[in-house]
């Protein structure tokens, strides 16, 4: 049953790394012009830099929140990440949402950075990163994170929200414990999001931010195009992943994700979307009013 008292989710656009970096400016400004709340950029190996993409998107827009989903911690020294996030937050206060996570383990292997215990690394890293962003002087000698009397000269006040990504039960427990919110992988069903939402409520209580992504298409062959796209992201068509259809159909799916616990719903285009500007306008001008109303 729908929770009619639940507030409407934040609505955003996923700038997926299958899109060339030079397309970011047009899509970021279109997202803001369409009245969507957020833009989420990715850092996937070996495609695009999350920090570089977020910096550019923040500079090209004026009010849009920009999330980084997510920075793979094995690739990044925690002091460097703290410096970069602090700089962005001070330059664009209140508009950055930071995100960190394990990274794809095969990619970490390729770069020689794969950790024997990703959970231990993420715990050590998140704890140190949060302390650095809070302006603390940090000395730590962990299994993976070592810092000796490190403090930022320009810590942000307040620091940006620090979201954690995860999928398995132990990772999700960690995101609930240490994160200001949880980032979910793409290509999940409403039922899968509801399972995560229930777990987070048990662990953290109500109100823990949860960001879910939904693959969306409209126009001719919309659901067929969505079904073809979800296979790219490891899901099977016909199992409730993604939505194709008109504004009412898409808005109903977004409300279902919100009822499942998602506080932000991020729209992801199909790779063969012929008119991204029109698609963004459709989301902002037709779908968003139905969700918010």
PDB file of C-alpha atoms in Angstrom, residues 119-283:
ATOM      1  CA  UNK A 119      34.686  -3.653   4.061  1.00  0.00           C
ATOM      2  CA  UNK A 120      37.654  -2.910   6.308  1.00  0.00           C
ATOM      3  CA  UNK A 121      39.034  -0.469   3.770  1.00  0.00           C
ATOM      4  CA  UNK A 122      35.702   1.336   3.368  1.00  0.00           C
ATOM      5  CA  UNK A 123      35.244   1.603   7.127  1.00  0.00           C
ATOM      6  CA  UNK A 124      38.740   2.998   7.696  1.00  0.00           C
ATOM      7  CA  UNK A 125      38.486   5.310   4.708  1.00  0.00           C
ATOM      8  CA  UNK A 126      35.050   6.711   5.528  1.00  0.00           C
ATOM      9  CA  UNK A 127      35.969   7.322   9.162  1.00  0.00           C
ATOM     10  CA  UNK A 128      39.147   9.176   8.209  1.00  0.00           C
ATOM     11  CA  UNK A 129      37.471  11.116   5.397  1.00  0.00           C
ATOM     12  CA  UNK A 130      34.664  12.299   7.632  1.00  0.00           C
ATOM     13  CA  UNK A 131      37.143  13.447  10.288  1.00  0.00           C
ATOM     14  CA  UNK A 132      39.245  15.343   7.746  1.00  0.00           C
ATOM     15  CA  UNK A 133      36.213  17.077   6.234  1.00  0.00           C
ATOM     16  CA  UNK A 134      35.129  18.065   9.751  1.00  0.00           C
ATOM     17  CA  UNK A 135      38.418  19.946  10.167  1.00  0.00           C
ATOM     18  CA  UNK A 136      39.996  17.500  12.584  1.00  0.00           C
ATOM     19  CA  UNK A 137      43.696  16.686  12.747  1.00  0.00           C
ATOM     20  CA  UNK A 138      43.963  12.990  12.003  1.00  0.00           C
ATOM     21  CA  UNK A 139      46.556  10.390  12.864  1.00  0.00           C
ATOM     22  CA  UNK A 140      45.601   6.809  12.124  1.00  0.00           C
ATOM     23  CA  UNK A 141      47.447   3.581  11.452  1.00  0.00           C
ATOM     24  CA  UNK A 142      44.930   1.153  10.046  1.00  0.00           C
ATOM     25  CA  UNK A 143      45.177  -1.907   7.875  1.00  0.00           C
ATOM     26  CA  UNK A 144      44.758   0.244   4.772  1.00  0.00           C
ATOM     27  CA  UNK A 145      44.593   3.893   5.817  1.00  0.00           C
ATOM     28  CA  UNK A 146      47.633   5.556   7.330  1.00  0.00           C
ATOM     29  CA  UNK A 147      47.719   9.268   8.157  1.00  0.00           C
ATOM     30  CA  UNK A 148      50.261  11.109  10.303  1.00  0.00           C
ATOM     31  CA  UNK A 149      49.078  14.433  11.732  1.00  0.00           C
ATOM     32  CA  UNK A 150      47.015  15.399   8.660  1.00  0.00           C
ATOM     33  CA  UNK A 151      44.554  18.292   8.700  1.00  0.00           C
ATOM     34  CA  UNK A 152      42.973  20.338   5.926  1.00  0.00           C
ATOM     35  CA  UNK A 153      43.896  24.010   5.777  1.00  0.00           C
ATOM     36  CA  UNK A 154      40.499  24.784   4.211  1.00  0.00           C
ATOM     37  CA  UNK A 155      37.907  22.408   5.653  1.00  0.00           C
ATOM     38  CA  UNK A 156      34.323  23.107   4.577  1.00  0.00           C
ATOM     39  CA  UNK A 157      31.786  24.200   7.163  1.00  0.00           C
ATOM     40  CA  UNK A 158      29.557  22.325   7.110  1.00  0.00           C
ATOM     41  CA  UNK A 159      31.016  19.417   5.135  1.00  0.00           C
ATOM     42  CA  UNK A 160      29.015  17.970   2.238  1.00  0.00           C
ATOM     43  CA  UNK A 161      26.801  14.926   2.803  1.00  0.00           C
ATOM     44  CA  UNK A 162      28.882  11.764   2.535  1.00  0.00           C
ATOM     45  CA  UNK A 163      26.939   8.939   0.915  1.00  0.00           C
ATOM     46  CA  UNK A 164      28.145   5.331   0.778  1.00  0.00           C
ATOM     47  CA  UNK A 165      27.440   2.796  -1.930  1.00  0.00           C
ATOM     48  CA  UNK A 166      26.745  -0.858  -1.277  1.00  0.00           C
ATOM     49  CA  UNK A 167      24.774  -3.895  -2.361  1.00  0.00           C
ATOM     50  CA  UNK A 168      25.363  -6.895  -0.088  1.00  0.00           C
ATOM     51  CA  UNK A 169      23.905  -7.056   3.441  1.00  0.00           C
ATOM     52  CA  UNK A 170      27.217  -6.324   5.178  1.00  0.00           C
ATOM     53  CA  UNK A 171      27.948  -3.396   2.885  1.00  0.00           C
ATOM     54  CA  UNK A 172      24.459  -2.011   3.416  1.00  0.00           C
ATOM     55  CA  UNK A 173      24.886  -2.309   7.171  1.00  0.00           C
ATOM     56  CA  UNK A 174      28.056  -0.233   6.807  1.00  0.00           C
ATOM     57  CA  UNK A 175      26.344   2.411   4.679  1.00  0.00           C
ATOM     58  CA  UNK A 176      23.637   2.729   7.313  1.00  0.00           C
ATOM     59  CA  UNK A 177      26.181   2.969  10.122  1.00  0.00           C
ATOM     60  CA  UNK A 178      28.658   5.408   8.580  1.00  0.00           C
ATOM     61  CA  UNK A 179      26.934   7.123   5.666  1.00  0.00           C
ATOM     62  CA  UNK A 180      24.724  10.177   5.495  1.00  0.00           C
ATOM     63  CA  UNK A 181      22.792   8.100   2.977  1.00  0.00           C
ATOM     64  CA  UNK A 182      22.991   5.002   0.780  1.00  0.00           C
ATOM     65  CA  UNK A 183      23.618   4.845  -2.960  1.00  0.00           C
ATOM     66  CA  UNK A 184      22.153   1.845  -4.755  1.00  0.00           C
ATOM     67  CA  UNK A 185      23.342   0.229  -7.960  1.00  0.00           C
ATOM     68  CA  UNK A 186      21.423   0.745 -11.178  1.00  0.00           C
ATOM     69  CA  UNK A 187      18.928  -1.761 -12.572  1.00  0.00           C
ATOM     70  CA  UNK A 188      16.991  -2.696  -9.434  1.00  0.00           C
ATOM     71  CA  UNK A 189      13.311  -3.477  -9.118  1.00  0.00           C
ATOM     72  CA  UNK A 190      10.927  -1.732  -6.730  1.00  0.00           C
ATOM     73  CA  UNK A 191      10.842  -4.892  -4.596  1.00  0.00           C
ATOM     74  CA  UNK A 192      14.648  -4.947  -4.360  1.00  0.00           C
ATOM     75  CA  UNK A 193      14.701  -1.302  -3.296  1.00  0.00           C
ATOM     76  CA  UNK A 194      11.983  -2.047  -0.733  1.00  0.00           C
ATOM     77  CA  UNK A 195      14.134  -4.815   0.763  1.00  0.00           C
ATOM     78  CA  UNK A 196      17.021  -2.380   1.156  1.00  0.00           C
ATOM     79  CA  UNK A 197      14.719   0.304   2.527  1.00  0.00           C
ATOM     80  CA  UNK A 198      13.386  -2.074   5.171  1.00  0.00           C
ATOM     81  CA  UNK A 199      16.905  -3.129   6.147  1.00  0.00           C
ATOM     82  CA  UNK A 200      17.980   0.495   6.520  1.00  0.00           C
ATOM     83  CA  UNK A 201      14.946   1.306   8.660  1.00  0.00           C
ATOM     84  CA  UNK A 202      15.802  -1.598  10.964  1.00  0.00           C
ATOM     85  CA  UNK A 203      19.434  -0.514  11.167  1.00  0.00           C
ATOM     86  CA  UNK A 204      19.237   3.270  11.106  1.00  0.00           C
ATOM     87  CA  UNK A 205      15.585   4.143  11.588  1.00  0.00           C
ATOM     88  CA  UNK A 206      13.307   6.120   9.302  1.00  0.00           C
ATOM     89  CA  UNK A 207      14.677   9.023   7.315  1.00  0.00           C
ATOM     90  CA  UNK A 208      17.982   7.569   6.118  1.00  0.00           C
ATOM     91  CA  UNK A 209      18.469   8.972   2.563  1.00  0.00           C
ATOM     92  CA  UNK A 210      18.341   6.314  -0.139  1.00  0.00           C
ATOM     93  CA  UNK A 211      19.200   7.031  -3.774  1.00  0.00           C
ATOM     94  CA  UNK A 212      17.763   4.688  -6.411  1.00  0.00           C
ATOM     95  CA  UNK A 213      18.266   4.824 -10.178  1.00  0.00           C
ATOM     96  CA  UNK A 214      15.616   3.868 -12.716  1.00  0.00           C
ATOM     97  CA  UNK A 215      16.169   3.350 -16.439  1.00  0.00           C
ATOM     98  CA  UNK A 216      13.502   5.272 -18.362  1.00  0.00           C
ATOM     99  CA  UNK A 217      12.386   5.614 -21.974  1.00  0.00           C
ATOM    100  CA  UNK A 218       9.349   7.200 -23.586  1.00  0.00           C
ATOM    101  CA  UNK A 219       7.942   7.338 -27.071  1.00  0.00           C
ATOM    102  CA  UNK A 220       7.871   4.527 -29.670  1.00  0.00           C
ATOM    103  CA  UNK A 221       8.976   1.084 -28.426  1.00  0.00           C
ATOM    104  CA  UNK A 222       9.741   2.581 -25.027  1.00  0.00           C
ATOM    105  CA  UNK A 223       9.495  -0.592 -22.931  1.00  0.00           C
ATOM    106  CA  UNK A 224      11.248  -2.641 -25.597  1.00  0.00           C
ATOM    107  CA  UNK A 225      14.176  -0.206 -25.512  1.00  0.00           C
ATOM    108  CA  UNK A 226      14.277  -0.336 -21.722  1.00  0.00           C
ATOM    109  CA  UNK A 227      14.284  -4.146 -21.779  1.00  0.00           C
ATOM    110  CA  UNK A 228      17.243  -4.109 -24.165  1.00  0.00           C
ATOM    111  CA  UNK A 229      19.095  -1.614 -21.958  1.00  0.00           C
ATOM    112  CA  UNK A 230      18.704  -3.472 -18.652  1.00  0.00           C
ATOM    113  CA  UNK A 231      20.670  -6.433 -19.991  1.00  0.00           C
ATOM    114  CA  UNK A 232      23.706  -4.130 -20.306  1.00  0.00           C
ATOM    115  CA  UNK A 233      23.490  -3.533 -16.556  1.00  0.00           C
ATOM    116  CA  UNK A 234      23.211  -7.193 -15.582  1.00  0.00           C
ATOM    117  CA  UNK A 235      19.437  -7.470 -15.249  1.00  0.00           C
ATOM    118  CA  UNK A 236      16.879  -9.584 -17.068  1.00  0.00           C
ATOM    119  CA  UNK A 237      14.082  -7.952 -19.067  1.00  0.00           C
ATOM    120  CA  UNK A 238      10.526  -8.604 -17.958  1.00  0.00           C
ATOM    121  CA  UNK A 239      11.366  -8.651 -14.260  1.00  0.00           C
ATOM    122  CA  UNK A 240      10.322  -5.106 -13.371  1.00  0.00           C
ATOM    123  CA  UNK A 241      13.624  -3.319 -13.973  1.00  0.00           C
ATOM    124  CA  UNK A 242      13.193   0.062 -15.645  1.00  0.00           C
ATOM    125  CA  UNK A 243      10.071   1.660 -17.061  1.00  0.00           C
ATOM    126  CA  UNK A 244       8.955   2.675 -20.516  1.00  0.00           C
ATOM    127  CA  UNK A 245       5.861   4.704 -21.292  1.00  0.00           C
ATOM    128  CA  UNK A 246       4.162   8.046 -20.935  1.00  0.00           C
ATOM    129  CA  UNK A 247       4.486  10.541 -18.098  1.00  0.00           C
ATOM    130  CA  UNK A 248       1.769   8.906 -15.994  1.00  0.00           C
ATOM    131  CA  UNK A 249       3.432   5.499 -16.258  1.00  0.00           C
ATOM    132  CA  UNK A 250       6.867   6.853 -15.339  1.00  0.00           C
ATOM    133  CA  UNK A 251       5.493   8.946 -12.466  1.00  0.00           C
ATOM    134  CA  UNK A 252       3.706   5.899 -11.049  1.00  0.00           C
ATOM    135  CA  UNK A 253       7.001   3.981 -11.059  1.00  0.00           C
ATOM    136  CA  UNK A 254       8.764   6.858  -9.304  1.00  0.00           C
ATOM    137  CA  UNK A 255       6.074   6.962  -6.616  1.00  0.00           C
ATOM    138  CA  UNK A 256       6.469   3.202  -6.177  1.00  0.00           C
ATOM    139  CA  UNK A 257      10.203   3.679  -5.577  1.00  0.00           C
ATOM    140  CA  UNK A 258       9.413   6.423  -3.067  1.00  0.00           C
ATOM    141  CA  UNK A 259       6.963   4.148  -1.266  1.00  0.00           C
ATOM    142  CA  UNK A 260       9.735   1.538  -1.184  1.00  0.00           C
ATOM    143  CA  UNK A 261      11.969   3.985   0.702  1.00  0.00           C
ATOM    144  CA  UNK A 262      13.852   5.910  -1.988  1.00  0.00           C
ATOM    145  CA  UNK A 263      14.301   9.569  -1.058  1.00  0.00           C
ATOM    146  CA  UNK A 264      15.943  10.376  -4.406  1.00  0.00           C
ATOM    147  CA  UNK A 265      15.018   8.783  -7.730  1.00  0.00           C
ATOM    148  CA  UNK A 266      17.547   9.297 -10.499  1.00  0.00           C
ATOM    149  CA  UNK A 267      16.570   8.839 -14.143  1.00  0.00           C
ATOM    150  CA  UNK A 268      18.969   6.988 -16.443  1.00  0.00           C
ATOM    151  CA  UNK A 269      18.551   7.126 -20.238  1.00  0.00           C
ATOM    152  CA  UNK A 270      18.819   4.176 -22.564  1.00  0.00           C
ATOM    153  CA  UNK A 271      21.951   4.169 -24.674  1.00  0.00           C
ATOM    154  CA  UNK A 272      20.055   4.645 -27.941  1.00  0.00           C
ATOM    155  CA  UNK A 273      17.985   7.619 -26.690  1.00  0.00           C
ATOM    156  CA  UNK A 274      17.710   9.767 -29.862  1.00  0.00           C
ATOM    157  CA  UNK A 275      16.740  13.036 -28.157  1.00  0.00           C
ATOM    158  CA  UNK A 276      18.311  13.501 -24.739  1.00  0.00           C
ATOM    159  CA  UNK A 277      17.232  17.138 -24.498  1.00  0.00           C
ATOM    160  CA  UNK A 278      13.645  16.170 -25.233  1.00  0.00           C
ATOM    161  CA  UNK A 279      13.855  13.269 -22.796  1.00  0.00           C
ATOM    162  CA  UNK A 280      15.094  15.555 -20.007  1.00  0.00           C
ATOM    163  CA  UNK A 281      12.346  18.063 -20.776  1.00  0.00           C
ATOM    164  CA  UNK A 282       9.782  15.242 -20.635  1.00  0.00           C
ATOM    165  CA  UNK A 283      11.033  14.249 -17.189  1.00  0.00           C
TER     166      UNK A 283
END
